[in-house]
Amino acid sequence: MFYKFVPKLQNFRILKYSKHTIKNKMLENNRIEKIEGIKKAIEPLRQEIINHKVYSIIKDLEDLKIFMQFHVFAVWDFMSLLKTLQNNLTCTSVPWFPKGSADTRYLINEIVVGEEADIDLYGNRKSHFEIYLDAMKQCGASTSQIEVFTKTLNSSENFETAFNEANAPQAARDFVSFTFKIIASKKDYLQSAIFTFGREDLIPSMFIAIINDIHKKFPDEISLFKYYLERHIEVDGGHHSHLALQMTSNLCDKNDAYWKEAELATIESLQMRINLWDGIYQQIVDRKKVPAFEQANHSEKVL
């Protein structure tokens, strides 16, 4: 009779389900192990960034302006990296067809919404790049270099021409060039890796304290920058960080070669960040060596 076989059938289903569950658990444990391996490999570089001397040398508004005039290039190319991932992992053309994993599509699209259409201090929808530009203008930092760069790049589609036309700082050129080298590789798992590990929350509490001190002296000049940092920590360092980790994990999956490439690309990405911070530090040091009247003349030329 059929009922005699029902318990055996149920046991088979339970066994099959258990094997599937165990397999998924092993895969998840492997991914966690790989992520922890990358974190361990990059920790010395992360500490070097977090404890970089550039933070402690920022003493006043003029120092902060220099920092922002360099850093804005990194904010811009972050958006380019983000949109590259969206283009590679989802269908952004018509006619539309399903592309890749729905889980990965969800992860990148949610990050894009938060980065490309966030809320500014006044409740308006803006990208993080646009919020940063507003913060620069509020404190009197020159936006001419980044604006000339993006305008020239948009018309010429040539990075070298855009860098030269904008007279972009060498450290910023090198940083952007590395990002676009990864973009040109067309390897989404590398793009995701440097997005996740190379751009995660690296803002030390010391820098936040310095900005808070400057804000007390100049509340009307850096309220937008203070908001940007707070928003960056809240969004990028929290929810988006978890989404990005999951996205990188999905893309590298069970491929050991992908995980190793991701680790090496992340290490190089963090080194480029250190080089950018070194460039900012040196520029601030040089400013402090220049007499005040010469600094004023130089500022007028930049503006």
PDB file of C-alpha atoms in Angstrom:
ATOM      1  CA  MET A   1       0.000   0.000   0.000  1.00  0.00           C
ATOM      2  CA  PHE A   2       1.093   3.548  -0.797  1.00  0.00           C
ATOM      3  CA  TYR A   3       0.868   4.786   2.824  1.00  0.00           C
ATOM      4  CA  LYS A   4       3.718   2.409   3.727  1.00  0.00           C
ATOM      5  CA  PHE A   5       6.049   4.453   1.518  1.00  0.00           C
ATOM      6  CA  VAL A   6       4.992   7.894   2.790  1.00  0.00           C
ATOM      7  CA  PRO A   7       7.430   7.976   5.781  1.00  0.00           C
ATOM      8  CA  LYS A   8      10.310   6.964   3.463  1.00  0.00           C
ATOM      9  CA  LEU A   9       9.339   9.693   0.998  1.00  0.00           C
ATOM     10  CA  GLN A  10       9.229  12.284   3.778  1.00  0.00           C
ATOM     11  CA  ASN A  11      12.607  11.132   5.072  1.00  0.00           C
ATOM     12  CA  PHE A  12      14.061  11.467   1.558  1.00  0.00           C
ATOM     13  CA  ARG A  13      12.753  15.033   1.266  1.00  0.00           C
ATOM     14  CA  ILE A  14      14.138  15.930   4.682  1.00  0.00           C
ATOM     15  CA  LEU A  15      17.517  14.447   3.768  1.00  0.00           C
ATOM     16  CA  LYS A  16      17.557  16.276   0.421  1.00  0.00           C
ATOM     17  CA  TYR A  17      16.606  19.552   2.116  1.00  0.00           C
ATOM     18  CA  SER A  18      19.263  19.032   4.778  1.00  0.00           C
ATOM     19  CA  LYS A  19      21.971  18.475   2.159  1.00  0.00           C
ATOM     20  CA  HIS A  20      20.885  21.622   0.333  1.00  0.00           C
ATOM     21  CA  THR A  21      20.920  23.614   3.577  1.00  0.00           C
ATOM     22  CA  ILE A  22      24.356  22.277   4.522  1.00  0.00           C
ATOM     23  CA  LYS A  23      25.719  23.126   1.051  1.00  0.00           C
ATOM     24  CA  ASN A  24      24.407  26.701   1.283  1.00  0.00           C
ATOM     25  CA  LYS A  25      25.805  27.046   4.791  1.00  0.00           C
ATOM     26  CA  MET A  26      29.227  25.880   3.618  1.00  0.00           C
ATOM     27  CA  LEU A  27      29.135  28.357   0.724  1.00  0.00           C
ATOM     28  CA  GLU A  28      28.154  31.180   3.080  1.00  0.00           C
ATOM     29  CA  ASN A  29      30.923  30.258   5.510  1.00  0.00           C
ATOM     30  CA  ASN A  30      33.417  30.245   2.634  1.00  0.00           C
ATOM     31  CA  ARG A  31      32.308  33.734   1.572  1.00  0.00           C
ATOM     32  CA  ILE A  32      32.592  35.030   5.128  1.00  0.00           C
ATOM     33  CA  GLU A  33      36.080  33.544   5.353  1.00  0.00           C
ATOM     34  CA  LYS A  34      37.101  35.239   2.091  1.00  0.00           C
ATOM     35  CA  ILE A  35      35.738  38.609   3.223  1.00  0.00           C
ATOM     36  CA  GLU A  36      37.544  38.326   6.542  1.00  0.00           C
ATOM     37  CA  GLY A  37      40.709  37.424   4.616  1.00  0.00           C
ATOM     38  CA  ILE A  38      40.498  40.650   2.608  1.00  0.00           C
ATOM     39  CA  LYS A  39      39.782  42.679   5.738  1.00  0.00           C
ATOM     40  CA  LYS A  40      42.847  41.190   7.427  1.00  0.00           C
ATOM     41  CA  ALA A  41      45.057  41.877   4.389  1.00  0.00           C
ATOM     42  CA  ILE A  42      44.016  45.528   4.135  1.00  0.00           C
ATOM     43  CA  GLU A  43      43.897  46.361   7.854  1.00  0.00           C
ATOM     44  CA  PRO A  44      47.413  47.916   7.970  1.00  0.00           C
ATOM     45  CA  LEU A  45      46.478  50.227   5.089  1.00  0.00           C
ATOM     46  CA  ARG A  46      43.153  51.096   6.693  1.00  0.00           C
ATOM     47  CA  GLN A  47      44.935  52.038   9.890  1.00  0.00           C
ATOM     48  CA  GLU A  48      47.400  54.152   7.923  1.00  0.00           C
ATOM     49  CA  ILE A  49      44.493  56.041   6.367  1.00  0.00           C
ATOM     50  CA  ILE A  50      42.552  56.426   9.607  1.00  0.00           C
ATOM     51  CA  ASN A  51      45.654  57.719  11.417  1.00  0.00           C
ATOM     52  CA  HIS A  52      46.967  59.807   8.537  1.00  0.00           C
ATOM     53  CA  LYS A  53      48.661  63.073   9.460  1.00  0.00           C
ATOM     54  CA  VAL A  54      46.438  65.026   7.049  1.00  0.00           C
ATOM     55  CA  TYR A  55      43.647  65.142   9.646  1.00  0.00           C
ATOM     56  CA  SER A  56      45.699  66.721  12.403  1.00  0.00           C
ATOM     57  CA  ILE A  57      47.164  69.414  10.137  1.00  0.00           C
ATOM     58  CA  ILE A  58      43.714  70.822   9.293  1.00  0.00           C
ATOM     59  CA  LYS A  59      43.446  73.700  11.738  1.00  0.00           C
ATOM     60  CA  ASP A  60      41.296  76.318  10.057  1.00  0.00           C
ATOM     61  CA  LEU A  61      38.940  77.068   7.196  1.00  0.00           C
ATOM     62  CA  GLU A  62      41.741  77.620   4.671  1.00  0.00           C
ATOM     63  CA  ASP A  63      43.188  74.171   5.382  1.00  0.00           C
ATOM     64  CA  LEU A  64      39.745  72.635   4.979  1.00  0.00           C
ATOM     65  CA  LYS A  65      39.288  74.348   1.606  1.00  0.00           C
ATOM     66  CA  ILE A  66      42.444  72.672   0.299  1.00  0.00           C
ATOM     67  CA  PHE A  67      41.254  69.306   1.569  1.00  0.00           C
ATOM     68  CA  MET A  68      37.911  69.699  -0.190  1.00  0.00           C
ATOM     69  CA  GLN A  69      39.430  70.903  -3.475  1.00  0.00           C
ATOM     70  CA  PHE A  70      41.380  67.625  -3.687  1.00  0.00           C
ATOM     71  CA  HIS A  71      38.791  65.311  -2.142  1.00  0.00           C
ATOM     72  CA  VAL A  72      35.963  66.384  -4.440  1.00  0.00           C
ATOM     73  CA  PHE A  73      37.627  64.438  -7.274  1.00  0.00           C
ATOM     74  CA  ALA A  74      37.293  61.269  -5.186  1.00  0.00           C
ATOM     75  CA  VAL A  75      33.644  62.082  -4.466  1.00  0.00           C
ATOM     76  CA  TRP A  76      33.007  62.477  -8.202  1.00  0.00           C
ATOM     77  CA  ASP A  77      34.748  59.299  -9.289  1.00  0.00           C
ATOM     78  CA  PHE A  78      32.921  57.381  -6.547  1.00  0.00           C
ATOM     79  CA  MET A  79      29.702  58.239  -8.389  1.00  0.00           C
ATOM     80  CA  SER A  80      31.240  57.063 -11.680  1.00  0.00           C
ATOM     81  CA  LEU A  81      32.249  53.756 -10.102  1.00  0.00           C
ATOM     82  CA  LEU A  82      28.759  53.361  -8.665  1.00  0.00           C
ATOM     83  CA  LYS A  83      27.064  53.962 -12.026  1.00  0.00           C
ATOM     84  CA  THR A  84      29.479  51.572 -13.744  1.00  0.00           C
ATOM     85  CA  LEU A  85      28.361  48.847 -11.354  1.00  0.00           C
ATOM     86  CA  GLN A  86      24.725  49.639 -12.019  1.00  0.00           C
ATOM     87  CA  ASN A  87      25.295  49.519 -15.794  1.00  0.00           C
ATOM     88  CA  ASN A  88      27.143  46.202 -15.536  1.00  0.00           C
ATOM     89  CA  LEU A  89      24.838  44.467 -13.094  1.00  0.00           C
ATOM     90  CA  THR A  90      21.425  45.646 -14.292  1.00  0.00           C
ATOM     91  CA  CYS A  91      19.735  46.376 -17.585  1.00  0.00           C
ATOM     92  CA  THR A  92      19.890  50.148 -18.127  1.00  0.00           C
ATOM     93  CA  SER A  93      19.001  50.132 -21.823  1.00  0.00           C
ATOM     94  CA  VAL A  94      15.897  49.449 -23.884  1.00  0.00           C
ATOM     95  CA  PRO A  95      14.405  47.087 -24.763  1.00  0.00           C
ATOM     96  CA  TRP A  96      14.688  45.810 -21.207  1.00  0.00           C
ATOM     97  CA  PHE A  97      15.670  42.228 -20.413  1.00  0.00           C
ATOM     98  CA  PRO A  98      16.420  40.598 -17.054  1.00  0.00           C
ATOM     99  CA  LYS A  99      20.155  40.708 -16.387  1.00  0.00           C
ATOM    100  CA  GLY A 100      22.183  38.862 -13.798  1.00  0.00           C
ATOM    101  CA  SER A 101      21.030  38.023 -10.307  1.00  0.00           C
ATOM    102  CA  ALA A 102      17.918  39.754  -8.997  1.00  0.00           C
ATOM    103  CA  ASP A 103      19.527  39.892  -5.553  1.00  0.00           C
ATOM    104  CA  THR A 104      22.543  41.760  -6.978  1.00  0.00           C
ATOM    105  CA  ARG A 105      20.279  44.076  -8.987  1.00  0.00           C
ATOM    106  CA  TYR A 106      18.436  44.938  -5.804  1.00  0.00           C
ATOM    107  CA  LEU A 107      21.641  45.617  -3.883  1.00  0.00           C
ATOM    108  CA  ILE A 108      23.192  47.992  -6.428  1.00  0.00           C
ATOM    109  CA  ASN A 109      19.934  49.799  -7.216  1.00  0.00           C
ATOM    110  CA  GLU A 110      19.283  50.501  -3.548  1.00  0.00           C
ATOM    111  CA  ILE A 111      22.791  51.931  -3.158  1.00  0.00           C
ATOM    112  CA  VAL A 112      22.334  54.089  -6.281  1.00  0.00           C
ATOM    113  CA  VAL A 113      19.113  55.605  -4.968  1.00  0.00           C
ATOM    114  CA  GLY A 114      20.823  56.631  -1.726  1.00  0.00           C
ATOM    115  CA  GLU A 115      23.915  58.062  -3.413  1.00  0.00           C
ATOM    116  CA  GLU A 116      22.367  59.688  -6.474  1.00  0.00           C
ATOM    117  CA  ALA A 117      19.190  61.093  -4.937  1.00  0.00           C
ATOM    118  CA  ASP A 118      19.748  61.615  -1.220  1.00  0.00           C
ATOM    119  CA  ILE A 119      18.360  64.417   0.952  1.00  0.00           C
ATOM    120  CA  ASP A 120      20.435  67.540   1.566  1.00  0.00           C
ATOM    121  CA  LEU A 121      20.388  69.644   4.732  1.00  0.00           C
ATOM    122  CA  TYR A 122      17.298  71.514   3.491  1.00  0.00           C
ATOM    123  CA  GLY A 123      15.311  68.450   2.440  1.00  0.00           C
ATOM    124  CA  ASN A 124      16.049  68.683  -1.292  1.00  0.00           C
ATOM    125  CA  ARG A 125      16.916  65.634  -3.398  1.00  0.00           C
ATOM    126  CA  LYS A 126      20.549  65.742  -4.504  1.00  0.00           C
ATOM    127  CA  SER A 127      23.437  63.400  -5.213  1.00  0.00           C
ATOM    128  CA  HIS A 128      26.253  63.231  -2.684  1.00  0.00           C
ATOM    129  CA  PHE A 129      28.487  64.913  -5.261  1.00  0.00           C
ATOM    130  CA  GLU A 130      26.100  67.859  -5.571  1.00  0.00           C
ATOM    131  CA  ILE A 131      25.817  68.098  -1.781  1.00  0.00           C
ATOM    132  CA  TYR A 132      29.610  68.221  -1.614  1.00  0.00           C
ATOM    133  CA  LEU A 133      29.785  71.001  -4.224  1.00  0.00           C
ATOM    134  CA  ASP A 134      27.247  73.000  -2.212  1.00  0.00           C
ATOM    135  CA  ALA A 135      29.409  72.518   0.886  1.00  0.00           C
ATOM    136  CA  MET A 136      32.481  73.748  -0.986  1.00  0.00           C
ATOM    137  CA  LYS A 137      30.707  76.868  -2.199  1.00  0.00           C
ATOM    138  CA  GLN A 138      29.374  77.604   1.290  1.00  0.00           C
ATOM    139  CA  CYS A 139      32.834  77.603   2.862  1.00  0.00           C
ATOM    140  CA  GLY A 140      34.473  79.474  -0.014  1.00  0.00           C
ATOM    141  CA  ALA A 141      36.469  76.564  -1.450  1.00  0.00           C
ATOM    142  CA  SER A 142      37.101  76.887  -5.182  1.00  0.00           C
ATOM    143  CA  THR A 143      35.032  74.552  -7.349  1.00  0.00           C
ATOM    144  CA  SER A 144      36.669  75.725 -10.577  1.00  0.00           C
ATOM    145  CA  GLN A 145      39.007  72.750 -11.016  1.00  0.00           C
ATOM    146  CA  ILE A 146      36.384  70.040 -10.606  1.00  0.00           C
ATOM    147  CA  GLU A 147      33.825  71.989 -12.661  1.00  0.00           C
ATOM    148  CA  VAL A 148      36.266  72.630 -15.521  1.00  0.00           C
ATOM    149  CA  PHE A 149      37.358  68.989 -15.336  1.00  0.00           C
ATOM    150  CA  THR A 150      33.827  67.548 -15.579  1.00  0.00           C
ATOM    151  CA  LYS A 151      32.754  70.049 -18.248  1.00  0.00           C
ATOM    152  CA  THR A 152      35.816  69.368 -20.402  1.00  0.00           C
ATOM    153  CA  LEU A 153      35.549  65.612 -19.924  1.00  0.00           C
ATOM    154  CA  ASN A 154      31.889  65.711 -20.920  1.00  0.00           C
ATOM    155  CA  SER A 155      32.695  67.514 -24.177  1.00  0.00           C
ATOM    156  CA  SER A 156      36.065  65.961 -25.065  1.00  0.00           C
ATOM    157  CA  GLU A 157      35.703  62.470 -23.521  1.00  0.00           C
ATOM    158  CA  ASN A 158      39.462  62.662 -22.957  1.00  0.00           C
ATOM    159  CA  PHE A 159      40.787  62.437 -19.412  1.00  0.00           C
ATOM    160  CA  GLU A 160      44.216  63.881 -20.152  1.00  0.00           C
ATOM    161  CA  THR A 161      42.666  66.919 -21.832  1.00  0.00           C
ATOM    162  CA  ALA A 162      40.253  67.406 -18.933  1.00  0.00           C
ATOM    163  CA  PHE A 163      42.980  67.058 -16.283  1.00  0.00           C
ATOM    164  CA  ASN A 164      45.219  69.553 -18.073  1.00  0.00           C
ATOM    165  CA  GLU A 165      42.441  72.043 -18.753  1.00  0.00           C
ATOM    166  CA  ALA A 166      41.437  71.975 -15.077  1.00  0.00           C
ATOM    167  CA  ASN A 167      45.037  71.999 -13.835  1.00  0.00           C
ATOM    168  CA  ALA A 168      43.973  69.162 -11.527  1.00  0.00           C
ATOM    169  CA  PRO A 169      46.357  68.219  -8.675  1.00  0.00           C
ATOM    170  CA  GLN A 170      48.590  65.265  -9.537  1.00  0.00           C
ATOM    171  CA  ALA A 171      47.395  63.226  -6.552  1.00  0.00           C
ATOM    172  CA  ALA A 172      43.784  63.673  -7.684  1.00  0.00           C
ATOM    173  CA  ARG A 173      44.705  62.718 -11.272  1.00  0.00           C
ATOM    174  CA  ASP A 174      46.381  59.522 -10.094  1.00  0.00           C
ATOM    175  CA  PHE A 175      43.435  58.614  -7.856  1.00  0.00           C
ATOM    176  CA  VAL A 176      40.842  59.088 -10.607  1.00  0.00           C
ATOM    177  CA  SER A 177      43.035  57.328 -13.185  1.00  0.00           C
ATOM    178  CA  PHE A 178      43.278  54.234 -10.987  1.00  0.00           C
ATOM    179  CA  THR A 179      39.506  54.111 -10.510  1.00  0.00           C
ATOM    180  CA  PHE A 180      38.927  54.313 -14.240  1.00  0.00           C
ATOM    181  CA  LYS A 181      41.550  51.641 -14.859  1.00  0.00           C
ATOM    182  CA  ILE A 182      39.389  49.322 -12.763  1.00  0.00           C
ATOM    183  CA  ILE A 183      36.284  50.535 -14.594  1.00  0.00           C
ATOM    184  CA  ALA A 184      37.983  49.803 -17.950  1.00  0.00           C
ATOM    185  CA  SER A 185      38.817  46.263 -16.812  1.00  0.00           C
ATOM    186  CA  LYS A 186      35.101  45.435 -17.194  1.00  0.00           C
ATOM    187  CA  LYS A 187      35.445  43.104 -14.216  1.00  0.00           C
ATOM    188  CA  ASP A 188      32.421  43.805 -12.042  1.00  0.00           C
ATOM    189  CA  TYR A 189      33.827  41.853  -9.093  1.00  0.00           C
ATOM    190  CA  LEU A 190      36.889  44.161  -8.993  1.00  0.00           C
ATOM    191  CA  GLN A 191      34.720  47.253  -9.327  1.00  0.00           C
ATOM    192  CA  SER A 192      32.563  46.002  -6.486  1.00  0.00           C
ATOM    193  CA  ALA A 193      35.605  45.157  -4.346  1.00  0.00           C
ATOM    194  CA  ILE A 194      37.199  48.615  -4.496  1.00  0.00           C
ATOM    195  CA  PHE A 195      33.758  50.149  -4.043  1.00  0.00           C
ATOM    196  CA  THR A 196      33.186  48.038  -0.940  1.00  0.00           C
ATOM    197  CA  PHE A 197      36.583  47.873   0.753  1.00  0.00           C
ATOM    198  CA  GLY A 198      38.342  50.868  -0.796  1.00  0.00           C
ATOM    199  CA  ARG A 199      35.533  53.352  -0.167  1.00  0.00           C
ATOM    200  CA  GLU A 200      33.978  52.127   3.062  1.00  0.00           C
ATOM    201  CA  ASP A 201      33.815  54.320   6.151  1.00  0.00           C
ATOM    202  CA  LEU A 202      37.377  55.522   6.694  1.00  0.00           C
ATOM    203  CA  ILE A 203      36.585  58.782   8.471  1.00  0.00           C
ATOM    204  CA  PRO A 204      38.258  58.762  11.899  1.00  0.00           C
ATOM    205  CA  SER A 205      36.566  60.221  14.955  1.00  0.00           C
ATOM    206  CA  MET A 206      39.494  62.633  15.269  1.00  0.00           C
ATOM    207  CA  PHE A 207      38.585  64.274  11.951  1.00  0.00           C
ATOM    208  CA  ILE A 208      34.961  64.594  13.021  1.00  0.00           C
ATOM    209  CA  ALA A 209      36.132  66.310  16.225  1.00  0.00           C
ATOM    210  CA  ILE A 210      38.277  68.740  14.211  1.00  0.00           C
ATOM    211  CA  ILE A 211      35.353  69.589  11.921  1.00  0.00           C
ATOM    212  CA  ASN A 212      33.104  70.112  14.938  1.00  0.00           C
ATOM    213  CA  ASP A 213      35.647  72.539  16.393  1.00  0.00           C
ATOM    214  CA  ILE A 214      35.885  74.487  13.127  1.00  0.00           C
ATOM    215  CA  HIS A 215      32.090  74.451  12.910  1.00  0.00           C
ATOM    216  CA  LYS A 216      31.859  76.158  16.306  1.00  0.00           C
ATOM    217  CA  LYS A 217      33.988  79.004  14.958  1.00  0.00           C
ATOM    218  CA  PHE A 218      32.434  79.139  11.483  1.00  0.00           C
ATOM    219  CA  PRO A 219      28.912  77.667  11.732  1.00  0.00           C
ATOM    220  CA  ASP A 220      27.669  79.495   8.643  1.00  0.00           C
ATOM    221  CA  GLU A 221      30.615  78.345   6.527  1.00  0.00           C
ATOM    222  CA  ILE A 222      30.796  74.592   7.099  1.00  0.00           C
ATOM    223  CA  SER A 223      27.341  73.462   8.205  1.00  0.00           C
ATOM    224  CA  LEU A 224      26.861  71.742   4.833  1.00  0.00           C
ATOM    225  CA  PHE A 225      30.204  69.952   5.018  1.00  0.00           C
ATOM    226  CA  LYS A 226      29.443  68.817   8.560  1.00  0.00           C
ATOM    227  CA  TYR A 227      26.105  67.494   7.316  1.00  0.00           C
ATOM    228  CA  TYR A 228      27.819  65.726   4.405  1.00  0.00           C
ATOM    229  CA  LEU A 229      30.192  63.911   6.758  1.00  0.00           C
ATOM    230  CA  GLU A 230      27.413  62.923   9.132  1.00  0.00           C
ATOM    231  CA  ARG A 231      25.279  61.705   6.241  1.00  0.00           C
ATOM    232  CA  HIS A 232      28.244  59.825   4.761  1.00  0.00           C
ATOM    233  CA  ILE A 233      28.837  57.987   8.039  1.00  0.00           C
ATOM    234  CA  GLU A 234      25.138  57.239   8.487  1.00  0.00           C
ATOM    235  CA  VAL A 235      24.480  55.967   4.953  1.00  0.00           C
ATOM    236  CA  ASP A 236      27.782  54.816   3.436  1.00  0.00           C
ATOM    237  CA  GLY A 237      29.295  53.487   6.629  1.00  0.00           C
ATOM    238  CA  GLY A 238      26.157  51.708   7.745  1.00  0.00           C
ATOM    239  CA  HIS A 239      23.428  50.300   5.524  1.00  0.00           C
ATOM    240  CA  HIS A 240      25.268  50.731   2.218  1.00  0.00           C
ATOM    241  CA  SER A 241      28.385  49.083   3.605  1.00  0.00           C
ATOM    242  CA  HIS A 242      26.421  45.916   4.374  1.00  0.00           C
ATOM    243  CA  LEU A 243      24.778  45.948   0.949  1.00  0.00           C
ATOM    244  CA  ALA A 244      28.134  46.392  -0.783  1.00  0.00           C
ATOM    245  CA  LEU A 245      29.672  43.489   1.144  1.00  0.00           C
ATOM    246  CA  GLN A 246      26.834  41.232   0.049  1.00  0.00           C
ATOM    247  CA  MET A 247      27.190  42.420  -3.560  1.00  0.00           C
ATOM    248  CA  THR A 248      30.939  41.676  -3.650  1.00  0.00           C
ATOM    249  CA  SER A 249      30.324  38.315  -2.035  1.00  0.00           C
ATOM    250  CA  ASN A 250      27.742  37.437  -4.695  1.00  0.00           C
ATOM    251  CA  LEU A 251      30.031  38.474  -7.553  1.00  0.00           C
ATOM    252  CA  CYS A 252      33.159  36.665  -6.342  1.00  0.00           C
ATOM    253  CA  ASP A 253      31.074  33.696  -5.208  1.00  0.00           C
ATOM    254  CA  LYS A 254      33.080  30.425  -5.246  1.00  0.00           C
ATOM    255  CA  ASN A 255      35.840  31.669  -7.561  1.00  0.00           C
ATOM    256  CA  ASP A 256      39.112  31.776  -5.596  1.00  0.00           C
ATOM    257  CA  ALA A 257      40.861  33.667  -8.406  1.00  0.00           C
ATOM    258  CA  TYR A 258      38.213  36.411  -8.246  1.00  0.00           C
ATOM    259  CA  TRP A 259      38.656  36.738  -4.486  1.00  0.00           C
ATOM    260  CA  LYS A 260      42.455  37.039  -4.847  1.00  0.00           C
ATOM    261  CA  GLU A 261      42.159  39.646  -7.615  1.00  0.00           C
ATOM    262  CA  ALA A 262      39.667  41.542  -5.467  1.00  0.00           C
ATOM    263  CA  GLU A 263      42.103  41.567  -2.562  1.00  0.00           C
ATOM    264  CA  LEU A 264      44.990  42.895  -4.687  1.00  0.00           C
ATOM    265  CA  ALA A 265      42.796  45.577  -6.305  1.00  0.00           C
ATOM    266  CA  THR A 266      41.558  46.686  -2.890  1.00  0.00           C
ATOM    267  CA  ILE A 267      45.112  46.980  -1.571  1.00  0.00           C
ATOM    268  CA  GLU A 268      46.050  49.145  -4.540  1.00  0.00           C
ATOM    269  CA  SER A 269      42.899  51.217  -4.087  1.00  0.00           C
ATOM    270  CA  LEU A 270      43.737  51.981  -0.458  1.00  0.00           C
ATOM    271  CA  GLN A 271      47.296  52.873  -1.409  1.00  0.00           C
ATOM    272  CA  MET A 272      45.911  55.374  -3.904  1.00  0.00           C
ATOM    273  CA  ARG A 273      43.833  56.867  -1.079  1.00  0.00           C
ATOM    274  CA  ILE A 274      46.981  57.227   1.028  1.00  0.00           C
ATOM    275  CA  ASN A 275      48.725  58.925  -1.895  1.00  0.00           C
ATOM    276  CA  LEU A 276      45.794  61.331  -2.239  1.00  0.00           C
ATOM    277  CA  TRP A 277      45.953  62.143   1.480  1.00  0.00           C
ATOM    278  CA  ASP A 278      49.738  62.653   1.142  1.00  0.00           C
ATOM    279  CA  GLY A 279      49.124  65.139  -1.675  1.00  0.00           C
ATOM    280  CA  ILE A 280      46.600  67.085   0.394  1.00  0.00           C
ATOM    281  CA  TYR A 281      48.919  67.101   3.392  1.00  0.00           C
ATOM    282  CA  GLN A 282      51.816  68.471   1.353  1.00  0.00           C
ATOM    283  CA  GLN A 283      49.641  71.173  -0.195  1.00  0.00           C
ATOM    284  CA  ILE A 284      48.499  72.330   3.260  1.00  0.00           C
ATOM    285  CA  VAL A 285      52.104  72.292   4.533  1.00  0.00           C
ATOM    286  CA  ASP A 286      53.180  74.388   1.552  1.00  0.00           C
ATOM    287  CA  ARG A 287      50.353  76.865   2.201  1.00  0.00           C
ATOM    288  CA  LYS A 288      51.448  77.362   5.777  1.00  0.00           C
ATOM    289  CA  LYS A 289      54.949  78.239   4.560  1.00  0.00           C
ATOM    290  CA  VAL A 290      53.665  80.980   2.248  1.00  0.00           C
ATOM    291  CA  PRO A 291      53.214  84.529   3.667  1.00  0.00           C
ATOM    292  CA  ALA A 292      49.585  85.590   4.123  1.00  0.00           C
ATOM    293  CA  PHE A 293      49.599  88.277   1.397  1.00  0.00           C
ATOM    294  CA  GLU A 294      50.898  85.759  -1.167  1.00  0.00           C
ATOM    295  CA  GLN A 295      48.200  83.277  -0.155  1.00  0.00           C
ATOM    296  CA  ALA A 296      45.530  85.922  -0.805  1.00  0.00           C
ATOM    297  CA  ASN A 297      46.938  86.621  -4.268  1.00  0.00           C
ATOM    298  CA  HIS A 298      47.047  82.898  -5.049  1.00  0.00           C
ATOM    299  CA  SER A 299      43.440  82.415  -3.918  1.00  0.00           C
ATOM    300  CA  GLU A 300      42.292  85.189  -6.217  1.00  0.00           C
ATOM    301  CA  LYS A 301      43.999  83.473  -9.167  1.00  0.00           C
ATOM    302  CA  VAL A 302      42.393  80.107  -8.357  1.00  0.00           C
ATOM    303  CA  LEU A 303      38.949  81.616  -7.980  1.00  0.00           C
TER     304      LEU A 303
END
